[in-house]
């Protein structure tokens, strides 16, 4: 009987699933627009519009891999491998301005806002709020 009561409580508990993060988002610095969409079974994000022209050629010149330094910024994958985990999406984020990748989480904070948090190491993190583009 006790097992049945526990099972009933589990069934009644709300399931905290990650809110969808797909769509088009304006970065916090208002310098680019990122489109998040499925890429296979995971989610990825690409830079689809630059709102501030870069100084010099619009290529991934800060990439630590010399073979990738000439790839165009437009269309560049900046979010990779995101999967839902609780109320967050976890994956990897790449910042072409500094040429670094970060452990990144995405979380909806409202109908038109997305919290993007990137961490170099567990306690060295930066968060930004992106806005939905309509």
mmCIF file of C-alpha atoms in Angstrom:
data_model
loop_
_atom_site.group_PDB
_atom_site.id
_atom_site.type_symbol
_atom_site.label_atom_id
_atom_site.label_comp_id
_atom_site.label_asym_id
_atom_site.label_seq_id
_atom_site.Cartn_x
_atom_site.Cartn_y
_atom_site.Cartn_z
ATOM 1 C CA UNK A 1 0.000 0.000 0.000
ATOM 2 C CA UNK A 2 2.852 2.388 0.853
ATOM 3 C CA UNK A 3 4.406 1.743 -2.579
ATOM 4 C CA UNK A 4 1.121 2.651 -4.283
ATOM 5 C CA UNK A 5 0.918 5.920 -2.356
ATOM 6 C CA UNK A 6 4.496 6.792 -3.355
ATOM 7 C CA UNK A 7 3.741 5.982 -6.967
ATOM 8 C CA UNK A 8 0.662 8.211 -6.890
ATOM 9 C CA UNK A 9 2.732 11.108 -5.505
ATOM 10 C CA UNK A 10 5.334 10.693 -8.234
ATOM 11 C CA UNK A 11 2.663 10.672 -10.918
ATOM 12 C CA UNK A 12 1.141 13.870 -9.503
ATOM 13 C CA UNK A 13 4.488 15.736 -9.298
ATOM 14 C CA UNK A 14 5.078 18.205 -12.109
ATOM 15 C CA UNK A 15 7.673 17.249 -14.659
ATOM 16 C CA UNK A 16 10.187 20.042 -15.145
ATOM 17 C CA UNK A 17 11.107 19.826 -18.789
ATOM 18 C CA UNK A 18 13.277 22.392 -20.478
ATOM 19 C CA UNK A 19 11.208 25.015 -22.291
ATOM 20 C CA UNK A 20 11.881 25.103 -26.041
ATOM 21 C CA UNK A 21 14.732 27.406 -27.050
ATOM 22 C CA UNK A 22 14.420 27.077 -30.826
ATOM 23 C CA UNK A 23 13.935 30.256 -32.803
ATOM 24 C CA UNK A 24 15.790 33.431 -33.647
ATOM 25 C CA UNK A 25 17.487 35.437 -30.891
ATOM 26 C CA UNK A 26 19.139 38.876 -30.638
ATOM 27 C CA UNK A 27 22.336 38.758 -28.579
ATOM 28 C CA UNK A 28 22.645 40.848 -25.426
ATOM 29 C CA UNK A 29 25.128 43.219 -27.099
ATOM 30 C CA UNK A 30 22.709 43.600 -30.036
ATOM 31 C CA UNK A 31 25.532 42.786 -32.432
ATOM 32 C CA UNK A 32 24.183 39.582 -33.951
ATOM 33 C CA UNK A 33 21.216 37.312 -34.495
ATOM 34 C CA UNK A 34 21.481 33.612 -33.681
ATOM 35 C CA UNK A 35 19.096 30.985 -35.030
ATOM 36 C CA UNK A 36 18.660 27.907 -32.823
ATOM 37 C CA UNK A 37 17.285 24.826 -34.567
ATOM 38 C CA UNK A 38 17.568 21.031 -34.494
ATOM 39 C CA UNK A 39 20.768 19.515 -35.858
ATOM 40 C CA UNK A 40 20.173 15.808 -35.721
ATOM 41 C CA UNK A 41 18.846 14.776 -32.307
ATOM 42 C CA UNK A 42 20.321 17.882 -30.618
ATOM 43 C CA UNK A 43 19.997 21.665 -30.988
ATOM 44 C CA UNK A 44 22.553 23.998 -32.536
ATOM 45 C CA UNK A 45 22.759 27.723 -33.168
ATOM 46 C CA UNK A 46 24.287 29.665 -36.061
ATOM 47 C CA UNK A 47 25.054 33.330 -36.571
ATOM 48 C CA UNK A 48 22.522 34.321 -39.243
ATOM 49 C CA UNK A 49 22.958 38.104 -39.216
ATOM 50 C CA UNK A 50 25.707 40.489 -38.123
ATOM 51 C CA UNK A 51 24.311 43.822 -36.916
ATOM 52 C CA UNK A 52 27.716 45.402 -36.297
ATOM 53 C CA UNK A 53 30.298 45.015 -39.046
ATOM 54 C CA UNK A 54 33.529 43.431 -37.821
ATOM 55 C CA UNK A 55 36.829 45.272 -37.982
ATOM 56 C CA UNK A 56 38.552 43.617 -40.900
ATOM 57 C CA UNK A 57 37.377 40.556 -42.817
ATOM 58 C CA UNK A 58 34.239 38.798 -41.522
ATOM 59 C CA UNK A 59 36.052 35.529 -40.798
ATOM 60 C CA UNK A 60 36.731 33.431 -37.696
ATOM 61 C CA UNK A 61 40.225 34.931 -37.347
ATOM 62 C CA UNK A 62 40.539 34.301 -33.571
ATOM 63 C CA UNK A 63 39.947 30.554 -33.856
ATOM 64 C CA UNK A 64 42.731 28.585 -32.105
ATOM 65 C CA UNK A 65 42.791 26.194 -35.086
ATOM 66 C CA UNK A 66 44.622 27.954 -37.959
ATOM 67 C CA UNK A 67 42.744 25.808 -40.501
ATOM 68 C CA UNK A 68 39.432 27.380 -39.365
ATOM 69 C CA UNK A 69 40.493 31.027 -39.293
ATOM 70 C CA UNK A 70 39.215 31.799 -42.798
ATOM 71 C CA UNK A 71 35.707 30.416 -42.386
ATOM 72 C CA UNK A 72 33.025 33.114 -42.701
ATOM 73 C CA UNK A 73 31.358 34.446 -39.560
ATOM 74 C CA UNK A 74 27.976 34.474 -41.261
ATOM 75 C CA UNK A 75 26.541 30.982 -40.799
ATOM 76 C CA UNK A 76 29.148 30.111 -38.157
ATOM 77 C CA UNK A 77 27.986 27.523 -35.612
ATOM 78 C CA UNK A 78 28.184 29.198 -32.186
ATOM 79 C CA UNK A 79 25.995 26.771 -30.186
ATOM 80 C CA UNK A 80 26.531 23.013 -30.523
ATOM 81 C CA UNK A 81 25.163 19.759 -29.151
ATOM 82 C CA UNK A 82 22.424 21.083 -26.856
ATOM 83 C CA UNK A 83 20.241 18.549 -25.069
ATOM 84 C CA UNK A 84 17.484 19.116 -22.526
ATOM 85 C CA UNK A 85 18.422 18.406 -18.925
ATOM 86 C CA UNK A 86 15.795 19.341 -16.356
ATOM 87 C CA UNK A 87 14.806 22.946 -17.040
ATOM 88 C CA UNK A 88 18.083 23.712 -18.876
ATOM 89 C CA UNK A 89 19.630 22.919 -22.230
ATOM 90 C CA UNK A 90 23.320 21.947 -21.988
ATOM 91 C CA UNK A 91 25.904 22.054 -24.739
ATOM 92 C CA UNK A 92 28.877 24.028 -25.986
ATOM 93 C CA UNK A 93 29.045 27.692 -26.956
ATOM 94 C CA UNK A 94 31.732 29.285 -29.117
ATOM 95 C CA UNK A 95 32.609 32.993 -29.002
ATOM 96 C CA UNK A 96 34.317 33.987 -32.261
ATOM 97 C CA UNK A 97 35.348 37.372 -30.797
ATOM 98 C CA UNK A 98 37.825 35.584 -28.515
ATOM 99 C CA UNK A 99 38.091 32.195 -30.227
ATOM 100 C CA UNK A 100 37.069 30.197 -27.158
ATOM 101 C CA UNK A 101 34.488 27.505 -26.456
ATOM 102 C CA UNK A 102 32.576 27.258 -23.198
ATOM 103 C CA UNK A 103 30.335 24.793 -21.382
ATOM 104 C CA UNK A 104 27.023 26.527 -21.951
ATOM 105 C CA UNK A 105 23.474 26.349 -20.655
ATOM 106 C CA UNK A 106 20.361 27.870 -22.171
ATOM 107 C CA UNK A 107 17.233 28.590 -20.159
ATOM 108 C CA UNK A 108 14.025 30.390 -21.046
ATOM 109 C CA UNK A 109 13.413 33.166 -18.515
ATOM 110 C CA UNK A 110 10.251 34.439 -20.175
ATOM 111 C CA UNK A 111 8.284 34.051 -23.394
ATOM 112 C CA UNK A 112 10.743 36.285 -25.275
ATOM 113 C CA UNK A 113 13.959 35.970 -23.249
ATOM 114 C CA UNK A 114 16.713 33.377 -23.140
ATOM 115 C CA UNK A 115 19.436 33.196 -20.499
ATOM 116 C CA UNK A 116 22.741 32.071 -22.007
ATOM 117 C CA UNK A 117 25.396 31.091 -19.466
ATOM 118 C CA UNK A 118 28.900 30.094 -20.510
ATOM 119 C CA UNK A 119 31.545 28.737 -18.145
ATOM 120 C CA UNK A 120 35.240 28.324 -18.795
ATOM 121 C CA UNK A 121 35.499 26.371 -15.539
ATOM 122 C CA UNK A 122 32.802 25.664 -12.945
ATOM 123 C CA UNK A 123 33.057 29.002 -11.130
ATOM 124 C CA UNK A 124 34.274 31.259 -13.957
ATOM 125 C CA UNK A 125 31.052 32.017 -15.831
ATOM 126 C CA UNK A 126 29.266 34.813 -17.673
ATOM 127 C CA UNK A 127 25.540 35.132 -18.293
ATOM 128 C CA UNK A 128 23.658 37.123 -20.902
ATOM 129 C CA UNK A 129 19.998 37.606 -21.715
ATOM 130 C CA UNK A 130 19.048 37.275 -25.381
ATOM 131 C CA UNK A 131 15.744 38.553 -26.795
ATOM 132 C CA UNK A 132 13.480 36.777 -29.268
ATOM 133 C CA UNK A 133 13.403 38.239 -32.777
ATOM 134 C CA UNK A 134 9.931 38.315 -34.286
#
